[in-house]
């Protein structure tokens, strides 16, 4: 995955507790959730037991509305939210 790719949330992410509101919107209400990867950074807190999944932060800008980050399910209506909220690689999948 690289900057500029179109993504959506994976089932892995939607099944986590903070994403319960987005799970309902995507699975039950069938609302589209498409975002653009705008930045990828290395995790500054890597330790020897850090998994491959957690070594990079993916910042996503949602096309309409979307979760602010993997632990914050609030809507992205604040200015430049992708600078503080991130996802892991397993949280995202390519849009088909």
PDB file of C-alpha atoms in Angstrom:
ATOM      1  CA  UNK A   1       0.000   0.000   0.000  1.00  0.00           C
ATOM      2  CA  UNK A   2       1.296   3.447  -0.873  1.00  0.00           C
ATOM      3  CA  UNK A   3       0.250   7.092  -0.758  1.00  0.00           C
ATOM      4  CA  UNK A   4      -2.565   7.781  -3.221  1.00  0.00           C
ATOM      5  CA  UNK A   5      -4.246   4.383  -2.942  1.00  0.00           C
ATOM      6  CA  UNK A   6      -8.019   4.216  -2.460  1.00  0.00           C
ATOM      7  CA  UNK A   7      -8.915   2.227   0.646  1.00  0.00           C
ATOM      8  CA  UNK A   8     -11.798   1.219   2.877  1.00  0.00           C
ATOM      9  CA  UNK A   9     -11.930  -0.389   6.310  1.00  0.00           C
ATOM     10  CA  UNK A  10     -11.265  -4.121   6.489  1.00  0.00           C
ATOM     11  CA  UNK A  11     -13.431  -6.614   8.361  1.00  0.00           C
ATOM     12  CA  UNK A  12     -10.564  -6.890  10.850  1.00  0.00           C
ATOM     13  CA  UNK A  13     -10.975  -3.218  11.772  1.00  0.00           C
ATOM     14  CA  UNK A  14     -14.776  -3.134  11.642  1.00  0.00           C
ATOM     15  CA  UNK A  15     -14.981  -5.941  14.202  1.00  0.00           C
ATOM     16  CA  UNK A  16     -13.104  -3.956  16.853  1.00  0.00           C
ATOM     17  CA  UNK A  17     -15.070  -2.292  19.662  1.00  0.00           C
ATOM     18  CA  UNK A  18     -14.337   1.370  18.747  1.00  0.00           C
ATOM     19  CA  UNK A  19     -15.746   0.824  15.240  1.00  0.00           C
ATOM     20  CA  UNK A  20     -19.223  -0.334  16.212  1.00  0.00           C
ATOM     21  CA  UNK A  21     -20.924   2.733  14.696  1.00  0.00           C
ATOM     22  CA  UNK A  22     -19.037   2.362  11.411  1.00  0.00           C
ATOM     23  CA  UNK A  23     -19.720  -1.386  11.333  1.00  0.00           C
ATOM     24  CA  UNK A  24     -23.436  -0.658  11.360  1.00  0.00           C
ATOM     25  CA  UNK A  25     -23.138   2.037   8.686  1.00  0.00           C
ATOM     26  CA  UNK A  26     -21.071  -0.164   6.357  1.00  0.00           C
ATOM     27  CA  UNK A  27     -22.650  -3.596   6.924  1.00  0.00           C
ATOM     28  CA  UNK A  28     -26.280  -2.773   7.741  1.00  0.00           C
ATOM     29  CA  UNK A  29     -26.974   0.592   6.087  1.00  0.00           C
ATOM     30  CA  UNK A  30     -24.607  -0.158   3.142  1.00  0.00           C
ATOM     31  CA  UNK A  31     -23.061   3.336   3.160  1.00  0.00           C
ATOM     32  CA  UNK A  32     -19.890   3.626   1.057  1.00  0.00           C
ATOM     33  CA  UNK A  33     -16.710   4.305   3.005  1.00  0.00           C
ATOM     34  CA  UNK A  34     -13.833   5.235   0.701  1.00  0.00           C
ATOM     35  CA  UNK A  35     -10.682   7.080   1.623  1.00  0.00           C
ATOM     36  CA  UNK A  36      -7.340   8.120   0.194  1.00  0.00           C
ATOM     37  CA  UNK A  37      -4.034   7.262   1.858  1.00  0.00           C
ATOM     38  CA  UNK A  38      -2.392  10.666   2.289  1.00  0.00           C
ATOM     39  CA  UNK A  39       0.639   9.827   4.395  1.00  0.00           C
ATOM     40  CA  UNK A  40       2.586   6.819   5.678  1.00  0.00           C
ATOM     41  CA  UNK A  41       4.973   7.134   8.622  1.00  0.00           C
ATOM     42  CA  UNK A  42       7.147   4.775  10.607  1.00  0.00           C
ATOM     43  CA  UNK A  43       5.935   4.087  14.115  1.00  0.00           C
ATOM     44  CA  UNK A  44       8.234   6.071  16.446  1.00  0.00           C
ATOM     45  CA  UNK A  45       7.640   3.608  19.311  1.00  0.00           C
ATOM     46  CA  UNK A  46       8.930   0.375  17.774  1.00  0.00           C
ATOM     47  CA  UNK A  47      10.196  -2.207  20.238  1.00  0.00           C
ATOM     48  CA  UNK A  48      11.529  -5.695  19.602  1.00  0.00           C
ATOM     49  CA  UNK A  49       8.086  -7.261  20.153  1.00  0.00           C
ATOM     50  CA  UNK A  50       6.244  -4.856  17.783  1.00  0.00           C
ATOM     51  CA  UNK A  51       4.392  -6.761  15.051  1.00  0.00           C
ATOM     52  CA  UNK A  52       4.877  -6.054  11.337  1.00  0.00           C
ATOM     53  CA  UNK A  53       1.332  -4.688  11.246  1.00  0.00           C
ATOM     54  CA  UNK A  54       2.138  -1.996  13.811  1.00  0.00           C
ATOM     55  CA  UNK A  55       5.419  -0.752  12.307  1.00  0.00           C
ATOM     56  CA  UNK A  56       3.795   1.835  10.014  1.00  0.00           C
ATOM     57  CA  UNK A  57       1.047   4.389  10.505  1.00  0.00           C
ATOM     58  CA  UNK A  58      -1.357   4.991   7.609  1.00  0.00           C
ATOM     59  CA  UNK A  59      -3.154   8.334   7.538  1.00  0.00           C
ATOM     60  CA  UNK A  60      -6.398   8.352   5.554  1.00  0.00           C
ATOM     61  CA  UNK A  61      -8.502  11.227   4.280  1.00  0.00           C
ATOM     62  CA  UNK A  62     -12.082   9.998   3.800  1.00  0.00           C
ATOM     63  CA  UNK A  63     -14.017  11.090   0.712  1.00  0.00           C
ATOM     64  CA  UNK A  64     -17.243  11.909   2.598  1.00  0.00           C
ATOM     65  CA  UNK A  65     -17.166  10.956   6.250  1.00  0.00           C
ATOM     66  CA  UNK A  66     -15.220   8.310   8.090  1.00  0.00           C
ATOM     67  CA  UNK A  67     -13.629   7.364  11.388  1.00  0.00           C
ATOM     68  CA  UNK A  68     -10.906   9.661  12.659  1.00  0.00           C
ATOM     69  CA  UNK A  69      -8.582   6.782  13.502  1.00  0.00           C
ATOM     70  CA  UNK A  70      -8.438   3.213  14.675  1.00  0.00           C
ATOM     71  CA  UNK A  71      -9.404   4.115  18.271  1.00  0.00           C
ATOM     72  CA  UNK A  72     -11.564   7.147  17.616  1.00  0.00           C
ATOM     73  CA  UNK A  73     -14.774   6.487  15.733  1.00  0.00           C
ATOM     74  CA  UNK A  74     -15.880  10.131  15.599  1.00  0.00           C
ATOM     75  CA  UNK A  75     -16.610  11.773  12.277  1.00  0.00           C
ATOM     76  CA  UNK A  76     -13.907  13.604  10.359  1.00  0.00           C
ATOM     77  CA  UNK A  77     -15.310  17.086  10.334  1.00  0.00           C
ATOM     78  CA  UNK A  78     -12.327  18.757  12.006  1.00  0.00           C
ATOM     79  CA  UNK A  79      -9.598  20.475  10.044  1.00  0.00           C
ATOM     80  CA  UNK A  80      -6.773  18.198   8.868  1.00  0.00           C
ATOM     81  CA  UNK A  81      -7.665  15.169  11.038  1.00  0.00           C
ATOM     82  CA  UNK A  82      -5.306  12.777   9.238  1.00  0.00           C
ATOM     83  CA  UNK A  83      -2.320  14.335  10.973  1.00  0.00           C
ATOM     84  CA  UNK A  84      -3.251  12.931  14.377  1.00  0.00           C
ATOM     85  CA  UNK A  85      -5.342   9.822  13.685  1.00  0.00           C
ATOM     86  CA  UNK A  86      -3.908   6.759  11.990  1.00  0.00           C
ATOM     87  CA  UNK A  87      -4.629   3.167  11.042  1.00  0.00           C
ATOM     88  CA  UNK A  88      -2.504   0.041  10.869  1.00  0.00           C
ATOM     89  CA  UNK A  89      -2.095  -1.882   7.619  1.00  0.00           C
ATOM     90  CA  UNK A  90      -4.492  -4.658   8.673  1.00  0.00           C
ATOM     91  CA  UNK A  91      -7.206  -2.063   9.309  1.00  0.00           C
ATOM     92  CA  UNK A  92      -7.321  -1.086   5.627  1.00  0.00           C
ATOM     93  CA  UNK A  93      -8.034  -2.839   2.358  1.00  0.00           C
ATOM     94  CA  UNK A  94      -7.964  -1.688  -1.250  1.00  0.00           C
ATOM     95  CA  UNK A  95     -11.254  -0.531  -2.801  1.00  0.00           C
ATOM     96  CA  UNK A  96     -12.533  -2.916  -5.465  1.00  0.00           C
TER      97      UNK A  96
END
